[in-house]
Coordinates of C-alpha atoms in Angstrom, one line a residue:
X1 CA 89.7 116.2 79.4
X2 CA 89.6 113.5 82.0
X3 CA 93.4 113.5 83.7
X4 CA 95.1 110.5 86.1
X5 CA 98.4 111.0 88.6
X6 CA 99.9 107.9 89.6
X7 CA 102.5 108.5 92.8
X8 CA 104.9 106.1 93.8
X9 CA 108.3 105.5 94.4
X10 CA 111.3 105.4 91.8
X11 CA 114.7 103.8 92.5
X12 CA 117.3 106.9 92.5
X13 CA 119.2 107.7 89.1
X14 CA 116.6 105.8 87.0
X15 CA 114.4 108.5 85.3
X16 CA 116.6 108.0 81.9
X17 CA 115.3 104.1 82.2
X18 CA 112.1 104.7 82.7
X19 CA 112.2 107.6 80.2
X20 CA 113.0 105.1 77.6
X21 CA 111.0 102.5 78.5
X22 CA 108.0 104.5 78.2
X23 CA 109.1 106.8 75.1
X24 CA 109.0 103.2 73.3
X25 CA 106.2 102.2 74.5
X26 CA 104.3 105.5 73.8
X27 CA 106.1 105.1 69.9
X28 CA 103.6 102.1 69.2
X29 CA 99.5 102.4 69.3
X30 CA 98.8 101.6 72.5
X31 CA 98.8 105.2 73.9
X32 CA 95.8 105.8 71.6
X33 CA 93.9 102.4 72.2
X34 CA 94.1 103.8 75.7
X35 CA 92.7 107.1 75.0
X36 CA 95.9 108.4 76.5
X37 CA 96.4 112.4 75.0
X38 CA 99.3 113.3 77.0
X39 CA 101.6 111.3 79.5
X40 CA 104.0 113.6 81.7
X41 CA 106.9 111.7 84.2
X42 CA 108.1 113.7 87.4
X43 CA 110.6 112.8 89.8
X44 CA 110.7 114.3 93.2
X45 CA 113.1 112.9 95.9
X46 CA 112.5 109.4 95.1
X47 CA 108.9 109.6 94.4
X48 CA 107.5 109.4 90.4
X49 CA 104.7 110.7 89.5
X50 CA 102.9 110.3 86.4
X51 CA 100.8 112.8 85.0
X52 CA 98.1 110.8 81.9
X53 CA 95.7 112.9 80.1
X54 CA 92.7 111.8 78.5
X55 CA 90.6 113.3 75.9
X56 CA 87.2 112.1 77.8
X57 CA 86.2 110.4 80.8
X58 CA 86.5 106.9 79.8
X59 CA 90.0 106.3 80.5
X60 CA 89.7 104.5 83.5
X61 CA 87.7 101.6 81.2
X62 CA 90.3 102.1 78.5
X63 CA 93.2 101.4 80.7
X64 CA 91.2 98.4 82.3
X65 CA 90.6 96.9 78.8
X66 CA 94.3 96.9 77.6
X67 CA 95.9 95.5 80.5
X68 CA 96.1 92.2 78.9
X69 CA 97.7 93.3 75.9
X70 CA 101.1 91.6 75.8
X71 CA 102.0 96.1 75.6
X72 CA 100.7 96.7 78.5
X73 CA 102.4 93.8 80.4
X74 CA 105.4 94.0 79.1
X75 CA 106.1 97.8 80.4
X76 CA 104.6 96.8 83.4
X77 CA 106.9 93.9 84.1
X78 CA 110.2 96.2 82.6
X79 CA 109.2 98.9 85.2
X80 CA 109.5 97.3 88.3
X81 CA 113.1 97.0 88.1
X82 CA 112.7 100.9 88.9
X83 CA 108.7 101.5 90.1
X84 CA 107.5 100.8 93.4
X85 CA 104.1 100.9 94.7
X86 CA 104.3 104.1 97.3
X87 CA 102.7 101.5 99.9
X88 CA 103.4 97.9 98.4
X89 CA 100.9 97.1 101.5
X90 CA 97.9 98.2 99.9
X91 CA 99.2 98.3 96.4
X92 CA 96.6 96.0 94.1
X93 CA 96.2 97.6 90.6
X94 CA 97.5 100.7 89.3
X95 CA 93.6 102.5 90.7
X96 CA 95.2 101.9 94.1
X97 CA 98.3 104.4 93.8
X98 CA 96.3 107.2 91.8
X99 CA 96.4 110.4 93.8
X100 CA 92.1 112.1 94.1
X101 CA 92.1 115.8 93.0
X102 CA 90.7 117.8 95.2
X103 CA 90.6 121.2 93.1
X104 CA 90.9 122.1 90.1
X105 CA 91.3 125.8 88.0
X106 CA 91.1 126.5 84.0
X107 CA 91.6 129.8 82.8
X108 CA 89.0 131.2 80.7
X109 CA 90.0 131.8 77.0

């Protein structure tokens, strides 16, 4: 499983907005023309993060292909009433605010 964290910042009292934005969104295919397993939203102080899980490594390439679909853009455009880039400065595509892990533990079954 090949995993994605995206930090940035989220306009206070908006988690219920964004919530829905993205629970329609995730209703239609385009989680699995992604490749996208598993999405998780945190809020923390006015930062969001958001947690995407992937069942291989591909979904980098995935992402990239659908970000023309009309999907894609759409929920891209109806966040950023509530989605910042964490530094707007740097901030060119959604590779630019993804956090690098630096460790990582699974248990052992």
């Amino acid at each position: 499983m090949h995993s994605t964290l995206i930090v940035a910042r989220m306009e206070p009292g908006s988690s219920a907005d964004v919530a829905k934005l993205f629970g329609d969104f995730d209703a239609t295919e385009m989680p699995h023309r992604m490749g996208t397993r598993r999405r998780q939203l945190f809020s923390y102080r006015g930062l969001y993060f958001h947690l995407q899980d992937f069942d291989g490594d591909n979904g980098g390439e995935l992402i990239e292909e659908a970000r023309t679909d009309p999907r894609f853009v759409g929920i891209s455009q109806d966040l950023k009433p509530f989605i910042e880039a964490y530094d707007p400065a740097t901030w060119r595509s959604p590779a630019d605010a993804m956090a690098t892990r630096f460790y990582n533990w699974t248990a052992s079954k």
